Amino acid sequence: MTEFMQTDSDARTKSDAPLAGVRVLEFGHFAVGPYATMLLADWGADVIKIEPPKGEPMRHWPPLVGAESDEAFGMNFATLNRNKRCIEIDLKDPAGRRRAAELCKEADIILENFRPGVMAGLGFGYDDVVKMNPSIVYCSITGYGQTGPNRDRGAFDVAIQAAIGILSVTGDEEGTPAKCGVALADYGTGVFAAFSCVTALRRAEKTGEPGNVDVSMFSCMLSLANLQVSELWGGGTVPKRLGTRHPKASPYQAFLGGDGVWFILAAGSDRLWERVCEVIERPTLVGDPRFSNAGSRAENQKELATILGEVFATDSADSWLQKFDDAKVPTARINNYDEVLSSDHVSHVGLVHEMTLPDGSRVPTVGNPIKLSGYDFEVYQNPGKVGEHDAEVDAQWLRAEKRR
């Protein structure tokens, strides 16, 4: 890692940012790669996004802001590419490849999320880059990894959710498979990738050794399925769809209040179950052999849900939520995203920030979710046009005093 240089045209953040001085090249598109580098940029890394002529496809995905002008801009792209600088390079052109090679020599981290072999075919695979930059951290994100029988399969989020088993445990028990509504495979893998890059960078700083980081969406999502794997290996039971229910805890699911509003009750221990019985004024349920311990409640959870459903129908969801909050039983109203983003809690913790798009539009974005002492997140670099930062990046990375 080398000293960070700041110029009048450089819109970087505070010099004491945790990753200030770290230079990252992103050869990314769509979600998983750009999300990983966005996280690095949020912590102050100088992330340069390399795009082909006319930009990467996510720029043009709806919803578009400024659609009536020449500056139409995809909101998905804007959110994923804040705090980065955008440059345009045609990697199929010899001059473009020469310029990219010079940038690779000055990077600390390179991250790409193309299919295996694509970057090598362009002359920018790990084996190519490590010759140019012997201490590089090179992160490749793919659906199934760089080796194995599924290596060359395509991998959008929902395909990985299917392949890894998420769709087999999501949805109603007797219903059709349902994907997680949030792009879990894309964004979850992006978190793994960002963490892995920082880990490999730490080793590179200590030893001077390069790092070839192979991040597989498939493997990352399997890592998150600890509960399901434990259920299979520990009990010999193949996990299945349970709606909002939990295979080993009850009551731990959605219930309907008397006002027609859904809420979640999560009483995952015997003590919490006792508190539930106190709140609903049904103390005899504590000693009922069907519900006296976690195992019996899980075994009879449908019967328990019927009993509780009848009780909860007698009062509003908000009333039950307040009672359970007072009793310190985990519970939550099932909100939509409009309700979430306008909530007092989101306002208090300062999660929503603003950024400016190329057409001048001011739009909100959910900021970095982690708080770190001595550092405050900010949008210090607005999403840019294709090639907007070509000149300043070349000046700072290629023609400024060498950092190594």
Short mmCIF file of C-alpha atoms in Angstrom, two decimals:
data_model
loop_
_atom_site.label_atom_id
_atom_site.label_comp_id
_atom_site.label_asym_id
_atom_site.label_seq_id
_atom_site.Cartn_x
_atom_site.Cartn_y
_atom_site.Cartn_z
CA MET A 1 0.00 0.00 0.00
CA THR A 2 1.33 3.42 -0.88
CA GLU A 3 0.88 6.99 0.19
CA PHE A 4 -2.38 8.60 -0.81
CA MET A 5 -2.07 11.71 -2.97
CA GLN A 6 -4.73 14.39 -3.02
CA THR A 7 -5.14 17.14 -5.59
CA ASP A 8 -7.63 19.95 -6.07
CA SER A 9 -9.58 17.80 -8.53
CA ASP A 10 -9.53 14.78 -6.25
CA ALA A 11 -12.87 14.31 -4.52
CA ARG A 12 -11.56 11.77 -2.00
CA THR A 13 -12.68 11.58 1.58
CA LYS A 14 -10.80 12.30 4.81
CA SER A 15 -7.21 11.11 4.91
CA ASP A 16 -7.88 9.20 8.13
CA ALA A 17 -10.48 6.92 6.47
CA PRO A 18 -9.73 3.28 7.35
CA LEU A 19 -8.80 2.33 3.78
CA ALA A 20 -7.37 5.68 2.67
CA GLY A 21 -4.40 5.03 0.41
CA VAL A 22 -5.66 1.70 -0.88
CA ARG A 23 -6.07 1.68 -4.66
CA VAL A 24 -8.69 -0.63 -6.15
CA LEU A 25 -9.40 -1.41 -9.79
CA GLU A 26 -12.87 -2.78 -10.47
CA PHE A 27 -13.52 -4.77 -13.62
CA GLY A 28 -17.11 -5.32 -12.57
CA HIS A 29 -20.66 -5.32 -13.80
CA PHE A 30 -24.18 -5.80 -12.47
CA ALA A 31 -24.31 -6.29 -8.68
CA VAL A 32 -21.97 -8.65 -6.86
CA GLY A 33 -18.60 -7.16 -7.88
CA PRO A 34 -19.69 -3.52 -7.74
CA TYR A 35 -21.26 -4.06 -4.31
CA ALA A 36 -17.98 -5.47 -2.96
CA THR A 37 -15.96 -2.52 -4.23
CA MET A 38 -18.62 -0.08 -3.03
CA LEU A 39 -18.03 -1.37 0.50
CA LEU A 40 -14.28 -0.81 0.08
CA ALA A 41 -14.95 2.68 -1.28
CA ASP A 42 -17.23 3.47 1.66
CA TRP A 43 -14.25 2.89 3.95
CA GLY A 44 -12.12 5.29 1.89
CA ALA A 45 -10.39 3.11 -0.72
CA ASP A 46 -9.75 4.86 -4.05
CA VAL A 47 -11.92 2.66 -6.27
CA ILE A 48 -11.62 3.10 -10.03
CA LYS A 49 -14.41 1.48 -11.99
CA ILE A 50 -13.31 0.41 -15.49
CA GLU A 51 -16.22 0.34 -17.93
CA PRO A 52 -16.46 -0.53 -21.62
CA PRO A 53 -17.57 2.12 -24.14
CA LYS A 54 -21.13 3.28 -23.29
CA GLY A 55 -20.79 1.85 -19.79
CA GLU A 56 -21.74 -1.37 -18.08
CA PRO A 57 -25.29 -2.77 -18.46
CA MET A 58 -26.51 -1.83 -14.98
CA ARG A 59 -26.30 1.87 -15.94
CA HIS A 60 -29.34 1.40 -18.14
CA TRP A 61 -31.52 -0.73 -15.85
CA PRO A 62 -34.73 0.88 -14.58
CA PRO A 63 -35.78 2.73 -12.59
CA LEU A 64 -34.14 5.60 -14.46
CA VAL A 65 -33.68 9.07 -13.06
CA GLY A 66 -33.55 11.88 -15.59
CA ALA A 67 -35.16 9.68 -18.25
CA GLU A 68 -36.40 12.74 -20.15
CA SER A 69 -32.88 14.04 -20.67
CA ASP A 70 -29.60 12.81 -22.11
CA GLU A 71 -28.46 11.98 -18.59
CA ALA A 72 -30.83 9.04 -17.90
CA PHE A 73 -29.25 7.10 -15.07
CA GLY A 74 -30.16 3.80 -13.45
CA MET A 75 -30.85 4.06 -9.73
CA ASN A 76 -29.48 0.54 -9.19
CA PHE A 77 -26.21 1.61 -10.79
CA ALA A 78 -26.08 4.82 -8.78
CA THR A 79 -26.51 3.00 -5.48
CA LEU A 80 -23.87 0.38 -6.27
CA ASN A 81 -21.29 2.83 -7.59
CA ARG A 82 -21.19 5.71 -5.16
CA ASN A 83 -17.79 6.76 -3.81
CA LYS A 84 -16.02 5.44 -6.94
CA ARG A 85 -14.54 7.11 -9.98
CA CYS A 86 -15.53 5.93 -13.45
CA ILE A 87 -13.20 5.55 -16.40
CA GLU A 88 -13.81 4.17 -19.89
CA ILE A 89 -11.46 1.60 -21.43
CA ASP A 90 -12.06 -0.64 -24.42
CA LEU A 91 -10.21 -3.81 -23.42
CA LYS A 92 -10.58 -5.15 -26.94
CA ASP A 93 -8.43 -2.30 -28.24
CA PRO A 94 -4.61 -2.56 -27.93
CA ALA A 95 -4.31 1.01 -26.66
CA GLY A 96 -6.98 0.34 -24.07
CA ARG A 97 -5.22 -2.80 -22.88
CA ARG A 98 -1.92 -0.91 -22.55
CA ARG A 99 -3.60 1.74 -20.42
CA ALA A 100 -5.30 -0.90 -18.27
CA ALA A 101 -1.98 -2.67 -17.77
CA GLU A 102 -0.39 0.53 -16.47
CA LEU A 103 -3.25 0.96 -14.02
CA CYS A 104 -2.88 -2.65 -12.86
CA LYS A 105 0.73 -1.92 -11.95
CA GLU A 106 -0.40 0.84 -9.57
CA ALA A 107 -3.29 -1.05 -7.88
CA ASP A 108 -3.31 -2.71 -4.50
CA ILE A 109 -6.49 -4.70 -5.22
CA ILE A 110 -8.07 -5.81 -8.49
CA LEU A 111 -11.59 -7.20 -8.39
CA GLU A 112 -13.48 -8.73 -11.31
CA ASN A 113 -16.73 -10.68 -11.61
CA PHE A 114 -16.72 -12.13 -15.11
CA ARG A 115 -16.99 -15.82 -15.98
CA PRO A 116 -13.81 -17.87 -15.49
CA GLY A 117 -11.33 -17.28 -18.29
CA VAL A 118 -12.74 -13.98 -19.56
CA MET A 119 -10.09 -11.78 -17.93
CA ALA A 120 -7.30 -14.18 -18.88
CA GLY A 121 -8.52 -14.05 -22.48
CA LEU A 122 -8.05 -10.29 -22.39
CA GLY A 123 -4.58 -10.58 -20.89
CA PHE A 124 -5.64 -9.57 -17.36
CA GLY A 125 -6.02 -12.86 -15.51
CA TYR A 126 -4.24 -13.38 -12.21
CA ASP A 127 -1.21 -15.02 -13.84
CA ASP A 128 -0.88 -12.03 -16.18
CA VAL A 129 -1.32 -9.33 -13.55
CA VAL A 130 0.96 -10.85 -10.91
CA LYS A 131 3.84 -10.50 -13.39
CA MET A 132 3.10 -6.78 -13.63
CA ASN A 133 2.43 -6.32 -9.92
CA PRO A 134 4.04 -8.98 -7.70
CA SER A 135 2.16 -8.06 -4.51
CA ILE A 136 -1.30 -7.63 -6.03
CA VAL A 137 -4.47 -8.83 -4.34
CA TYR A 138 -6.55 -10.22 -7.21
CA CYS A 139 -10.16 -11.15 -6.41
CA SER A 140 -12.33 -13.07 -8.86
CA ILE A 141 -16.04 -13.48 -8.11
CA THR A 142 -17.89 -16.16 -10.07
CA GLY A 143 -20.95 -18.31 -9.65
CA TYR A 144 -19.21 -21.58 -8.87
CA GLY A 145 -15.50 -20.79 -8.55
CA GLN A 146 -12.49 -21.18 -10.81
CA THR A 147 -12.51 -25.01 -10.78
CA GLY A 148 -14.99 -27.85 -10.63
CA PRO A 149 -17.67 -29.32 -12.89
CA ASN A 150 -19.92 -26.25 -12.62
CA ARG A 151 -17.11 -23.77 -13.26
CA ASP A 152 -18.50 -22.45 -16.56
CA ARG A 153 -22.17 -22.23 -15.63
CA GLY A 154 -23.89 -18.86 -15.66
CA ALA A 155 -24.92 -17.50 -12.29
CA PHE A 156 -27.39 -14.73 -11.66
CA ASP A 157 -28.69 -14.39 -8.12
CA VAL A 158 -31.82 -16.52 -8.48
CA ALA A 159 -29.90 -19.34 -10.19
CA ILE A 160 -27.52 -19.54 -7.24
CA GLN A 161 -30.44 -19.42 -4.81
CA ALA A 162 -31.84 -22.44 -6.64
CA ALA A 163 -28.57 -24.35 -6.89
CA ILE A 164 -27.60 -23.83 -3.27
CA GLY A 165 -30.96 -24.90 -1.84
CA ILE A 166 -32.37 -21.55 -0.75
CA LEU A 167 -35.48 -22.01 -2.88
CA SER A 168 -36.07 -25.42 -1.30
CA VAL A 169 -36.53 -23.84 2.15
CA THR A 170 -38.22 -20.57 1.18
CA GLY A 171 -41.98 -20.26 0.72
CA ASP A 172 -45.07 -21.92 2.15
CA GLU A 173 -44.84 -25.58 3.06
CA GLU A 174 -47.39 -26.69 0.47
CA GLY A 175 -46.66 -23.90 -1.99
CA THR A 176 -44.27 -23.37 -4.85
CA PRO A 177 -40.59 -22.50 -4.33
CA ALA A 178 -39.96 -18.82 -3.64
CA LYS A 179 -36.73 -16.91 -3.95
CA CYS A 180 -35.56 -14.63 -1.20
CA GLY A 181 -36.95 -11.22 -2.15
CA VAL A 182 -33.59 -9.58 -1.46
CA ALA A 183 -30.76 -10.51 -3.86
CA LEU A 184 -29.06 -12.51 -1.12
CA ALA A 185 -26.58 -14.37 -3.33
CA ASP A 186 -25.37 -11.20 -5.04
CA TYR A 187 -25.04 -8.93 -2.05
CA GLY A 188 -24.11 -11.59 0.49
CA THR A 189 -21.26 -12.73 -1.75
CA GLY A 190 -20.19 -9.10 -2.18
CA VAL A 191 -19.70 -8.84 1.58
CA PHE A 192 -17.55 -12.02 1.58
CA ALA A 193 -15.50 -10.62 -1.30
CA ALA A 194 -14.84 -7.27 0.37
CA PHE A 195 -13.82 -8.99 3.59
CA SER A 196 -11.55 -11.38 1.69
CA CYS A 197 -9.85 -8.53 -0.17
CA VAL A 198 -9.01 -6.72 3.06
CA THR A 199 -7.74 -9.98 4.60
CA ALA A 200 -5.50 -10.71 1.62
CA LEU A 201 -4.29 -7.10 1.58
CA ARG A 202 -3.27 -7.38 5.21
CA ARG A 203 -1.15 -10.44 4.36
CA ALA A 204 0.34 -8.70 1.33
CA GLU A 205 1.37 -5.74 3.49
CA LYS A 206 3.05 -8.07 5.99
CA THR A 207 4.75 -10.47 3.59
CA GLY A 208 4.77 -8.87 0.14
CA GLU A 209 3.05 -11.99 -1.19
CA PRO A 210 0.28 -11.65 -3.78
CA GLY A 211 -3.20 -13.00 -3.12
CA ASN A 212 -5.36 -14.84 -5.62
CA VAL A 213 -8.83 -14.69 -4.06
CA ASP A 214 -11.40 -17.11 -5.53
CA VAL A 215 -14.88 -16.06 -4.34
CA SER A 216 -17.68 -18.40 -5.34
CA MET A 217 -21.30 -17.32 -4.92
CA PHE A 218 -22.22 -20.99 -4.51
CA SER A 219 -19.70 -21.58 -1.72
CA CYS A 220 -20.52 -18.33 0.07
CA MET A 221 -24.22 -19.11 0.17
CA LEU A 222 -23.57 -22.64 1.42
CA SER A 223 -21.51 -21.11 4.21
CA LEU A 224 -24.58 -19.11 5.28
CA ALA A 225 -26.77 -22.23 5.43
CA ASN A 226 -25.42 -23.37 8.79
CA LEU A 227 -28.86 -24.06 10.25
CA GLN A 228 -29.96 -26.17 7.30
CA VAL A 229 -26.70 -28.14 7.13
CA SER A 230 -26.87 -28.80 10.88
CA GLU A 231 -30.45 -30.00 10.56
CA LEU A 232 -29.43 -32.43 7.82
CA TRP A 233 -26.22 -33.76 9.36
CA GLY A 234 -27.35 -33.60 12.98
CA GLY A 235 -30.84 -35.01 12.64
CA GLY A 236 -30.90 -36.68 9.26
CA THR A 237 -33.78 -34.46 8.16
CA VAL A 238 -33.75 -32.78 4.76
CA PRO A 239 -34.74 -29.14 5.39
CA LYS A 240 -37.98 -28.06 3.71
CA ARG A 241 -40.14 -25.00 3.19
CA LEU A 242 -41.86 -23.84 6.38
CA GLY A 243 -43.18 -20.40 5.46
CA THR A 244 -42.12 -18.13 8.32
CA ARG A 245 -41.80 -21.02 10.80
CA HIS A 246 -38.51 -22.29 12.23
CA PRO A 247 -37.64 -26.02 12.19
CA LYS A 248 -36.48 -26.12 15.83
CA ALA A 249 -38.05 -23.13 17.60
CA SER A 250 -41.66 -22.21 18.30
CA PRO A 251 -43.46 -19.85 18.46
CA TYR A 252 -41.12 -18.36 15.86
CA GLN A 253 -43.21 -17.20 12.92
CA ALA A 254 -45.72 -14.69 11.54
CA PHE A 255 -49.10 -14.10 13.15
CA LEU A 256 -52.05 -11.95 12.14
CA GLY A 257 -53.36 -9.33 14.54
CA GLY A 258 -57.05 -8.66 14.92
CA ASP A 259 -56.67 -5.58 12.68
CA GLY A 260 -55.36 -7.64 9.77
CA VAL A 261 -51.72 -6.61 10.26
CA TRP A 262 -48.99 -9.25 10.22
CA PHE A 263 -46.25 -9.40 12.82
CA ILE A 264 -43.42 -11.76 13.75
CA LEU A 265 -43.09 -13.39 17.15
CA ALA A 266 -39.70 -14.98 17.88
CA ALA A 267 -39.70 -16.79 21.21
CA GLY A 268 -36.64 -18.96 20.71
CA SER A 269 -36.11 -20.16 24.30
CA ASP A 270 -38.06 -21.63 27.21
CA ARG A 271 -37.79 -18.36 29.16
CA LEU A 272 -39.18 -16.37 26.25
CA TRP A 273 -41.99 -18.89 25.86
CA GLU A 274 -42.89 -18.36 29.53
CA ARG A 275 -43.05 -14.62 28.90
CA VAL A 276 -45.33 -15.17 25.91
CA CYS A 277 -47.72 -17.15 28.12
CA GLU A 278 -47.65 -14.34 30.69
CA VAL A 279 -48.45 -11.71 28.04
CA ILE A 280 -51.37 -13.66 26.55
CA GLU A 281 -52.57 -14.65 30.05
CA ARG A 282 -52.46 -18.38 29.32
CA PRO A 283 -50.13 -19.71 32.06
CA THR A 284 -51.38 -23.30 31.70
CA LEU A 285 -49.67 -23.54 28.31
CA VAL A 286 -46.27 -23.47 30.01
CA GLY A 287 -46.82 -26.87 31.61
CA ASP A 288 -48.78 -28.36 28.72
CA PRO A 289 -46.71 -31.43 27.66
CA ARG A 290 -47.21 -30.47 24.02
CA PHE A 291 -45.39 -27.17 24.61
CA SER A 292 -43.28 -27.65 27.75
CA ASN A 293 -39.89 -27.58 26.04
CA ALA A 294 -38.30 -26.50 22.78
CA GLY A 295 -38.48 -29.96 21.24
CA SER A 296 -42.15 -30.50 22.01
CA ARG A 297 -43.09 -27.02 20.83
CA ALA A 298 -41.26 -27.59 17.53
CA GLU A 299 -42.95 -30.95 17.11
CA ASN A 300 -46.39 -29.44 17.77
CA GLN A 301 -45.84 -26.01 16.29
CA LYS A 302 -48.85 -26.12 13.97
CA GLU A 303 -51.16 -26.86 16.89
CA LEU A 304 -49.50 -24.11 18.93
CA ALA A 305 -49.83 -21.66 16.05
CA THR A 306 -53.57 -22.34 15.87
CA ILE A 307 -53.99 -21.62 19.58
CA LEU A 308 -51.93 -18.43 19.44
CA GLY A 309 -53.60 -17.29 16.23
CA GLU A 310 -56.97 -17.33 17.98
CA VAL A 311 -55.57 -15.28 20.85
CA PHE A 312 -53.88 -12.71 18.63
CA ALA A 313 -57.10 -12.20 16.65
CA THR A 314 -58.61 -10.55 19.74
CA ASP A 315 -56.43 -7.43 19.60
CA SER A 316 -54.49 -5.29 17.12
CA ALA A 317 -50.97 -6.12 16.01
CA ASP A 318 -49.65 -2.85 17.48
CA SER A 319 -51.16 -3.71 20.84
CA TRP A 320 -49.50 -7.12 20.88
CA LEU A 321 -46.21 -5.63 19.70
CA GLN A 322 -46.22 -3.19 22.60
CA LYS A 323 -47.00 -5.92 25.12
CA PHE A 324 -44.26 -8.16 23.83
CA ASP A 325 -41.78 -5.29 23.69
CA ASP A 326 -42.58 -4.52 27.34
CA ALA A 327 -41.95 -8.18 28.18
CA LYS A 328 -38.69 -8.15 26.17
CA VAL A 329 -39.87 -10.82 23.75
CA PRO A 330 -38.39 -10.31 20.24
CA THR A 331 -41.13 -9.26 17.86
CA ALA A 332 -41.58 -7.01 14.85
CA ARG A 333 -44.25 -5.73 12.53
CA ILE A 334 -43.80 -7.01 8.97
CA ASN A 335 -42.99 -3.75 7.22
CA ASN A 336 -42.74 -2.86 3.56
CA TYR A 337 -39.75 -0.84 2.42
CA ASP A 338 -41.62 2.45 2.39
CA GLU A 339 -42.47 1.92 6.05
CA VAL A 340 -38.93 0.88 6.91
CA LEU A 341 -37.24 3.85 5.23
CA SER A 342 -39.61 6.36 6.82
CA SER A 343 -39.29 4.86 10.32
CA ASP A 344 -38.00 6.78 13.31
CA HIS A 345 -35.24 4.23 13.83
CA VAL A 346 -33.78 4.66 10.33
CA SER A 347 -33.89 8.41 10.84
CA HIS A 348 -32.20 8.20 14.24
CA VAL A 349 -29.29 6.00 13.13
CA GLY A 350 -28.73 8.13 10.03
CA LEU A 351 -28.83 5.35 7.46
CA VAL A 352 -30.20 7.42 4.58
CA HIS A 353 -27.83 9.79 2.78
CA GLU A 354 -28.07 11.85 -0.41
CA MET A 355 -26.04 11.85 -3.59
CA THR A 356 -26.16 13.83 -6.81
CA LEU A 357 -26.55 12.20 -10.21
CA PRO A 358 -24.97 13.59 -13.41
CA ASP A 359 -28.18 15.40 -14.38
CA GLY A 360 -28.23 17.21 -11.04
CA SER A 361 -30.91 15.05 -9.43
CA ARG A 362 -30.56 14.58 -5.70
CA VAL A 363 -31.46 11.02 -4.72
CA PRO A 364 -31.30 9.06 -1.47
CA THR A 365 -29.09 6.06 -0.81
CA VAL A 366 -28.72 3.70 2.13
CA GLY A 367 -25.28 4.37 3.55
CA ASN A 368 -22.73 1.99 4.98
CA PRO A 369 -24.47 0.09 7.80
CA ILE A 370 -21.42 -0.22 10.09
CA LYS A 371 -20.40 2.40 12.61
CA LEU A 372 -16.70 2.72 13.41
CA SER A 373 -15.29 5.00 16.08
CA GLY A 374 -13.37 7.92 14.62
CA TYR A 375 -14.88 7.62 11.14
CA ASP A 376 -18.20 8.83 9.78
CA PHE A 377 -19.55 7.48 6.50
CA GLU A 378 -20.31 10.01 3.79
CA VAL A 379 -20.98 10.07 0.08
CA TYR A 380 -17.78 11.85 -0.92
CA GLN A 381 -17.87 10.86 -4.60
CA ASN A 382 -21.13 10.99 -6.54
CA PRO A 383 -21.81 8.34 -9.21
CA GLY A 384 -20.17 9.46 -12.43
CA LYS A 385 -20.83 9.43 -16.13
CA VAL A 386 -19.04 6.92 -18.34
CA GLY A 387 -15.42 8.03 -18.49
CA GLU A 388 -16.03 11.10 -16.34
CA HIS A 389 -12.84 10.64 -14.34
CA ASP A 390 -10.48 9.50 -17.10
CA ALA A 391 -8.20 12.52 -17.00
CA GLU A 392 -7.85 12.87 -13.24
CA VAL A 393 -7.29 9.13 -12.69
CA ASP A 394 -4.56 9.06 -15.34
CA ALA A 395 -2.97 12.14 -13.76
CA GLN A 396 -3.01 10.71 -10.25
CA TRP A 397 -2.29 7.05 -10.97
CA LEU A 398 -0.08 7.11 -14.05
CA ARG A 399 1.68 10.44 -14.32
CA ALA A 400 2.06 11.40 -10.68
CA GLU A 401 5.14 10.42 -8.71
CA LYS A 402 5.23 6.62 -8.48
CA ARG A 403 4.04 5.29 -5.17
CA ARG A 404 6.16 2.15 -5.03
#
